[in-house]
């Protein structure tokens, strides 16, 4: 089982750092899934019991100049690591002006992601700052717990099929509602099944869900993905499903309903 990657382009390094910073603000611990083509940051919280879930997908070719991976076996060419994203974020902060950054899976006193940043120097001798970030290797028998969530047919929180959405905040002292109009209803998942299901509902019928504003605020204020598109959906009045899309990154976040 081997993994090594290298970033040279400063723009790619800064973009990767922003993604990691976003993840670090959403969770203290997550799973980093590595494949030959993608990286995934996964938080598999039990939404049914009040936890949140996250699925962040990155195409490695848009970030890394070099990327080599040997998974656990030939038929399972993947690696799953449990990592504290804040530790990775701190390491990347020291590498913002680096000439290159290398990331490698190593074995020290425990498994580590070793990040080595080559910093600019006025002399002929390069300066390298190295960080060893402890990780836990997830055994293959548990991989199924960290696959992309399969979402059932959902209502749109645009909040009806006429492109109207209302964001409401209620307290004992005040009630505030923000109205959005002329929003789109983009397809999601299986276009055939999704396009056929809305024909059975009234376009003016509002779908709604009540969520903890602190969990929603944590996601909105923490994200640094700079999405080109943002979507939000309600799943059976039980889950708020948020999707931020960038040409390089897909970030999904799931917030359970408040009863």
mmCIF file of C-alpha atoms in Angstrom:
data_model
loop_
_atom_site.group_PDB
_atom_site.id
_atom_site.type_symbol
_atom_site.label_atom_id
_atom_site.label_comp_id
_atom_site.label_asym_id
_atom_site.label_seq_id
_atom_site.Cartn_x
_atom_site.Cartn_y
_atom_site.Cartn_z
ATOM 1 C CA UNK A 1 0.000 0.000 0.000
ATOM 2 C CA UNK A 2 1.675 3.184 -1.225
ATOM 3 C CA UNK A 3 0.684 6.780 -1.866
ATOM 4 C CA UNK A 4 2.676 9.808 -2.929
ATOM 5 C CA UNK A 5 1.693 13.040 -4.647
ATOM 6 C CA UNK A 6 3.270 16.361 -5.537
ATOM 7 C CA UNK A 7 1.912 19.874 -6.104
ATOM 8 C CA UNK A 8 4.027 22.467 -7.903
ATOM 9 C CA UNK A 9 1.508 24.995 -9.206
ATOM 10 C CA UNK A 10 0.832 27.711 -6.602
ATOM 11 C CA UNK A 11 -2.752 28.178 -7.733
ATOM 12 C CA UNK A 12 -3.482 24.478 -7.305
ATOM 13 C CA UNK A 13 -1.818 24.501 -3.884
ATOM 14 C CA UNK A 14 -3.918 27.456 -2.714
ATOM 15 C CA UNK A 15 -7.091 25.872 -4.057
ATOM 16 C CA UNK A 16 -6.353 22.566 -2.321
ATOM 17 C CA UNK A 17 -5.619 24.456 0.899
ATOM 18 C CA UNK A 18 -9.006 26.218 0.718
ATOM 19 C CA UNK A 19 -10.783 22.897 0.319
ATOM 20 C CA UNK A 20 -8.949 21.398 3.308
ATOM 21 C CA UNK A 21 -9.696 24.522 5.365
ATOM 22 C CA UNK A 22 -13.388 24.121 4.541
ATOM 23 C CA UNK A 23 -13.380 20.488 5.639
ATOM 24 C CA UNK A 24 -11.493 21.333 8.852
ATOM 25 C CA UNK A 25 -14.196 23.828 9.828
ATOM 26 C CA UNK A 26 -16.940 21.265 9.333
ATOM 27 C CA UNK A 27 -15.514 18.304 11.241
ATOM 28 C CA UNK A 28 -12.700 17.376 13.606
ATOM 29 C CA UNK A 29 -12.204 13.907 12.129
ATOM 30 C CA UNK A 30 -13.085 12.522 8.694
ATOM 31 C CA UNK A 31 -12.064 9.787 6.285
ATOM 32 C CA UNK A 32 -9.746 10.546 3.374
ATOM 33 C CA UNK A 33 -10.463 8.112 0.548
ATOM 34 C CA UNK A 34 -7.774 7.878 -2.127
ATOM 35 C CA UNK A 35 -8.306 6.357 -5.563
ATOM 36 C CA UNK A 36 -6.341 6.566 -8.790
ATOM 37 C CA UNK A 37 -8.441 9.458 -10.081
ATOM 38 C CA UNK A 38 -9.987 11.170 -7.068
ATOM 39 C CA UNK A 39 -9.663 12.190 -3.455
ATOM 40 C CA UNK A 40 -12.686 12.186 -1.149
ATOM 41 C CA UNK A 41 -13.196 13.730 2.266
ATOM 42 C CA UNK A 42 -16.028 11.788 3.904
ATOM 43 C CA UNK A 43 -17.947 12.371 7.124
ATOM 44 C CA UNK A 44 -20.376 9.537 7.654
ATOM 45 C CA UNK A 45 -22.505 10.837 10.507
ATOM 46 C CA UNK A 46 -25.790 9.173 11.365
ATOM 47 C CA UNK A 47 -28.270 11.799 10.196
ATOM 48 C CA UNK A 48 -31.154 9.829 11.698
ATOM 49 C CA UNK A 49 -29.739 10.419 15.182
ATOM 50 C CA UNK A 50 -28.888 14.088 14.673
ATOM 51 C CA UNK A 51 -25.439 13.835 13.094
ATOM 52 C CA UNK A 52 -24.342 15.535 9.890
ATOM 53 C CA UNK A 53 -22.768 13.919 6.840
ATOM 54 C CA UNK A 54 -20.366 15.260 4.234
ATOM 55 C CA UNK A 55 -19.100 14.090 0.851
ATOM 56 C CA UNK A 56 -16.339 16.185 -0.763
ATOM 57 C CA UNK A 57 -14.974 14.939 -4.095
ATOM 58 C CA UNK A 58 -11.822 16.235 -5.813
ATOM 59 C CA UNK A 59 -10.387 15.229 -9.173
ATOM 60 C CA UNK A 60 -6.691 14.630 -8.453
ATOM 61 C CA UNK A 61 -5.646 15.683 -11.958
ATOM 62 C CA UNK A 62 -6.822 19.235 -11.253
ATOM 63 C CA UNK A 63 -4.595 19.609 -8.199
ATOM 64 C CA UNK A 64 -1.522 17.378 -8.391
ATOM 65 C CA UNK A 65 1.380 17.390 -10.830
ATOM 66 C CA UNK A 66 2.357 13.878 -9.733
ATOM 67 C CA UNK A 67 0.066 11.251 -8.223
ATOM 68 C CA UNK A 68 0.989 7.618 -7.526
ATOM 69 C CA UNK A 69 -1.219 5.136 -5.708
ATOM 70 C CA UNK A 70 -1.029 1.443 -4.895
ATOM 71 C CA UNK A 71 -4.108 0.345 -2.986
ATOM 72 C CA UNK A 72 -4.615 -2.568 -0.651
ATOM 73 C CA UNK A 73 -4.878 -5.014 -3.581
ATOM 74 C CA UNK A 74 -5.128 -5.163 -7.358
ATOM 75 C CA UNK A 75 -8.918 -5.489 -7.254
ATOM 76 C CA UNK A 76 -9.307 -2.813 -4.580
ATOM 77 C CA UNK A 77 -6.925 -0.080 -5.654
ATOM 78 C CA UNK A 78 -7.982 2.358 -2.939
ATOM 79 C CA UNK A 79 -6.811 3.583 0.455
ATOM 80 C CA UNK A 80 -9.068 4.794 3.290
ATOM 81 C CA UNK A 81 -7.481 6.898 6.044
ATOM 82 C CA UNK A 82 -9.005 8.489 9.122
ATOM 83 C CA UNK A 83 -7.444 11.917 9.570
ATOM 84 C CA UNK A 84 -7.920 15.132 11.537
ATOM 85 C CA UNK A 85 -8.301 17.716 8.736
ATOM 86 C CA UNK A 86 -7.207 20.523 11.059
ATOM 87 C CA UNK A 87 -3.738 18.935 11.250
ATOM 88 C CA UNK A 88 -3.545 18.840 7.467
ATOM 89 C CA UNK A 89 -4.769 22.437 7.313
ATOM 90 C CA UNK A 90 -2.056 23.604 9.720
ATOM 91 C CA UNK A 91 0.628 21.854 7.697
ATOM 92 C CA UNK A 92 -0.566 23.471 4.474
ATOM 93 C CA UNK A 93 -0.458 26.936 6.054
ATOM 94 C CA UNK A 94 3.322 26.670 6.266
ATOM 95 C CA UNK A 95 3.480 25.814 2.562
ATOM 96 C CA UNK A 96 1.635 28.712 0.955
ATOM 97 C CA UNK A 97 4.768 30.137 -0.681
ATOM 98 C CA UNK A 98 6.415 26.778 -1.286
ATOM 99 C CA UNK A 99 8.141 25.860 -4.540
ATOM 100 C CA UNK A 100 6.576 22.415 -4.244
ATOM 101 C CA UNK A 101 4.689 20.259 -1.753
ATOM 102 C CA UNK A 102 5.039 16.489 -1.505
ATOM 103 C CA UNK A 103 2.515 14.310 0.347
ATOM 104 C CA UNK A 104 3.390 10.707 1.124
ATOM 105 C CA UNK A 105 1.924 7.868 3.175
ATOM 106 C CA UNK A 106 4.670 6.800 5.569
ATOM 107 C CA UNK A 107 5.171 4.530 8.540
ATOM 108 C CA UNK A 108 6.710 6.263 11.569
ATOM 109 C CA UNK A 109 5.704 5.278 15.088
ATOM 110 C CA UNK A 110 2.261 5.094 13.478
ATOM 111 C CA UNK A 111 0.924 5.539 9.928
ATOM 112 C CA UNK A 112 1.333 9.160 8.819
ATOM 113 C CA UNK A 113 0.692 11.461 5.933
ATOM 114 C CA UNK A 114 4.058 13.158 5.621
ATOM 115 C CA UNK A 115 3.893 16.605 4.021
ATOM 116 C CA UNK A 116 7.192 18.101 2.857
ATOM 117 C CA UNK A 117 7.181 21.706 1.649
ATOM 118 C CA UNK A 118 10.200 23.055 -0.247
ATOM 119 C CA UNK A 119 10.380 26.737 0.655
ATOM 120 C CA UNK A 120 12.143 29.510 -1.255
ATOM 121 C CA UNK A 121 15.676 30.287 -0.067
ATOM 122 C CA UNK A 122 18.181 33.086 -0.695
ATOM 123 C CA UNK A 123 21.008 30.543 -0.662
ATOM 124 C CA UNK A 124 21.671 27.556 -2.901
ATOM 125 C CA UNK A 125 20.515 25.226 -0.138
ATOM 126 C CA UNK A 126 16.787 24.613 -0.196
ATOM 127 C CA UNK A 127 14.709 24.710 2.969
ATOM 128 C CA UNK A 128 12.264 21.854 3.537
ATOM 129 C CA UNK A 129 9.620 21.892 6.252
ATOM 130 C CA UNK A 130 8.213 18.457 7.062
ATOM 131 C CA UNK A 131 5.018 17.601 8.920
ATOM 132 C CA UNK A 132 4.025 14.091 10.002
ATOM 133 C CA UNK A 133 0.237 13.903 10.304
ATOM 134 C CA UNK A 134 -0.967 10.779 12.151
ATOM 135 C CA UNK A 135 -3.670 8.756 10.401
ATOM 136 C CA UNK A 136 -5.497 5.497 10.983
ATOM 137 C CA UNK A 137 -5.815 3.042 8.108
ATOM 138 C CA UNK A 138 -9.433 1.938 7.678
ATOM 139 C CA UNK A 139 -9.674 -1.840 7.084
ATOM 140 C CA UNK A 140 -11.361 -2.985 3.897
ATOM 141 C CA UNK A 141 -14.275 -4.606 5.737
ATOM 142 C CA UNK A 142 -15.427 -1.125 6.850
ATOM 143 C CA UNK A 143 -15.151 0.634 3.474
ATOM 144 C CA UNK A 144 -18.859 0.281 2.752
ATOM 145 C CA UNK A 145 -19.567 2.751 5.592
ATOM 146 C CA UNK A 146 -17.841 5.523 3.626
ATOM 147 C CA UNK A 147 -19.347 5.234 0.154
ATOM 148 C CA UNK A 148 -21.204 8.078 -1.535
ATOM 149 C CA UNK A 149 -24.701 8.397 -0.032
ATOM 150 C CA UNK A 150 -27.466 7.048 -2.220
ATOM 151 C CA UNK A 151 -30.162 9.667 -2.121
ATOM 152 C CA UNK A 152 -33.829 8.769 -2.692
ATOM 153 C CA UNK A 153 -36.161 10.954 -4.739
ATOM 154 C CA UNK A 154 -36.381 14.301 -3.018
ATOM 155 C CA UNK A 155 -38.404 17.473 -2.963
ATOM 156 C CA UNK A 156 -36.677 20.664 -4.049
ATOM 157 C CA UNK A 157 -35.959 23.418 -1.538
ATOM 158 C CA UNK A 158 -36.272 25.907 -4.278
ATOM 159 C CA UNK A 159 -38.980 25.408 -2.345
ATOM 160 C CA UNK A 160 -41.489 24.572 -5.040
ATOM 161 C CA UNK A 161 -41.309 23.704 -8.707
ATOM 162 C CA UNK A 162 -42.045 27.321 -9.687
ATOM 163 C CA UNK A 163 -38.572 28.336 -8.481
ATOM 164 C CA UNK A 164 -39.630 29.994 -5.230
ATOM 165 C CA UNK A 165 -37.733 29.534 -1.986
ATOM 166 C CA UNK A 166 -38.319 31.002 1.456
ATOM 167 C CA UNK A 167 -35.724 31.040 4.216
ATOM 168 C CA UNK A 168 -37.418 31.558 7.589
ATOM 169 C CA UNK A 169 -35.959 32.227 11.025
ATOM 170 C CA UNK A 170 -38.292 32.080 14.032
ATOM 171 C CA UNK A 171 -37.472 33.082 17.594
ATOM 172 C CA UNK A 172 -39.610 34.049 20.571
ATOM 173 C CA UNK A 173 -39.084 37.725 19.733
ATOM 174 C CA UNK A 174 -38.987 37.921 15.959
ATOM 175 C CA UNK A 175 -39.842 36.079 12.767
ATOM 176 C CA UNK A 176 -37.851 36.908 9.624
ATOM 177 C CA UNK A 177 -38.466 35.512 6.133
ATOM 178 C CA UNK A 178 -36.291 36.019 3.058
ATOM 179 C CA UNK A 179 -37.981 35.326 -0.277
ATOM 180 C CA UNK A 180 -36.152 34.071 -3.366
ATOM 181 C CA UNK A 181 -37.774 33.919 -6.788
ATOM 182 C CA UNK A 182 -36.926 32.752 -10.310
ATOM 183 C CA UNK A 183 -34.641 29.975 -9.106
ATOM 184 C CA UNK A 184 -33.858 26.961 -11.243
ATOM 185 C CA UNK A 185 -34.752 23.308 -10.748
ATOM 186 C CA UNK A 186 -31.582 21.513 -11.916
ATOM 187 C CA UNK A 187 -31.591 17.752 -12.548
ATOM 188 C CA UNK A 188 -29.795 15.522 -10.048
ATOM 189 C CA UNK A 189 -28.808 11.879 -10.084
ATOM 190 C CA UNK A 190 -30.829 9.728 -12.448
ATOM 191 C CA UNK A 191 -32.314 12.306 -14.818
ATOM 192 C CA UNK A 192 -35.006 9.903 -15.986
ATOM 193 C CA UNK A 193 -36.408 9.082 -12.560
ATOM 194 C CA UNK A 194 -36.000 12.608 -11.295
ATOM 195 C CA UNK A 195 -37.699 14.186 -14.300
ATOM 196 C CA UNK A 196 -40.667 11.868 -14.072
ATOM 197 C CA UNK A 197 -41.409 12.204 -10.357
ATOM 198 C CA UNK A 198 -42.183 15.978 -10.231
ATOM 199 C CA UNK A 199 -45.095 15.559 -12.669
ATOM 200 C CA UNK A 200 -47.098 14.066 -9.795
ATOM 201 C CA UNK A 201 -46.846 17.131 -7.542
ATOM 202 C CA UNK A 202 -48.354 20.599 -7.549
ATOM 203 C CA UNK A 203 -45.756 23.154 -8.775
ATOM 204 C CA UNK A 204 -46.952 25.578 -6.073
ATOM 205 C CA UNK A 205 -46.657 23.045 -3.248
ATOM 206 C CA UNK A 206 -43.926 24.128 -0.822
ATOM 207 C CA UNK A 207 -41.481 21.570 0.562
ATOM 208 C CA UNK A 208 -39.963 22.550 3.896
ATOM 209 C CA UNK A 209 -37.675 21.331 6.639
ATOM 210 C CA UNK A 210 -36.672 22.783 10.009
ATOM 211 C CA UNK A 211 -32.932 22.570 10.788
ATOM 212 C CA UNK A 212 -30.526 23.731 13.485
ATOM 213 C CA UNK A 213 -29.333 27.166 12.323
ATOM 214 C CA UNK A 214 -25.935 26.572 13.950
ATOM 215 C CA UNK A 215 -25.251 23.569 11.723
ATOM 216 C CA UNK A 216 -26.348 25.482 8.635
ATOM 217 C CA UNK A 217 -24.250 28.502 9.633
ATOM 218 C CA UNK A 218 -21.208 26.287 10.247
ATOM 219 C CA UNK A 219 -21.397 25.043 6.677
ATOM 220 C CA UNK A 220 -22.078 28.399 5.021
ATOM 221 C CA UNK A 221 -19.414 30.359 6.914
ATOM 222 C CA UNK A 222 -16.807 27.582 6.784
ATOM 223 C CA UNK A 223 -16.835 26.842 3.074
ATOM 224 C CA UNK A 224 -14.039 28.284 0.924
ATOM 225 C CA UNK A 225 -14.756 26.309 -2.227
ATOM 226 C CA UNK A 226 -16.052 29.393 -4.105
ATOM 227 C CA UNK A 227 -18.725 27.388 -5.949
ATOM 228 C CA UNK A 228 -19.935 28.242 -9.420
ATOM 229 C CA UNK A 229 -23.294 26.652 -8.560
ATOM 230 C CA UNK A 230 -25.091 25.923 -5.301
ATOM 231 C CA UNK A 231 -28.128 23.696 -4.835
ATOM 232 C CA UNK A 232 -30.233 22.719 -1.852
ATOM 233 C CA UNK A 233 -32.830 19.977 -1.544
ATOM 234 C CA UNK A 234 -35.142 18.505 1.059
ATOM 235 C CA UNK A 235 -35.169 14.735 1.356
ATOM 236 C CA UNK A 236 -38.545 13.505 2.585
ATOM 237 C CA UNK A 237 -38.863 16.419 5.047
ATOM 238 C CA UNK A 238 -36.059 14.855 7.118
ATOM 239 C CA UNK A 239 -32.750 16.050 5.640
ATOM 240 C CA UNK A 240 -31.454 19.293 4.157
ATOM 241 C CA UNK A 241 -29.070 18.348 1.336
ATOM 242 C CA UNK A 242 -26.659 21.119 0.276
ATOM 243 C CA UNK A 243 -24.466 20.866 -2.831
ATOM 244 C CA UNK A 244 -21.681 23.302 -3.774
ATOM 245 C CA UNK A 245 -20.178 22.708 -7.205
ATOM 246 C CA UNK A 246 -16.893 23.986 -8.595
ATOM 247 C CA UNK A 247 -15.213 22.761 -11.773
ATOM 248 C CA UNK A 248 -12.637 20.972 -9.575
ATOM 249 C CA UNK A 249 -14.632 20.170 -6.433
ATOM 250 C CA UNK A 250 -18.012 18.758 -5.466
ATOM 251 C CA UNK A 251 -19.019 19.319 -1.819
ATOM 252 C CA UNK A 252 -22.182 17.765 -0.393
ATOM 253 C CA UNK A 253 -23.441 18.322 3.165
ATOM 254 C CA UNK A 254 -26.397 16.707 4.913
ATOM 255 C CA UNK A 255 -28.164 18.343 7.880
ATOM 256 C CA UNK A 256 -30.873 16.425 9.778
ATOM 257 C CA UNK A 257 -34.263 17.947 10.513
ATOM 258 C CA UNK A 258 -35.046 19.305 13.951
ATOM 259 C CA UNK A 259 -38.137 17.627 15.385
#
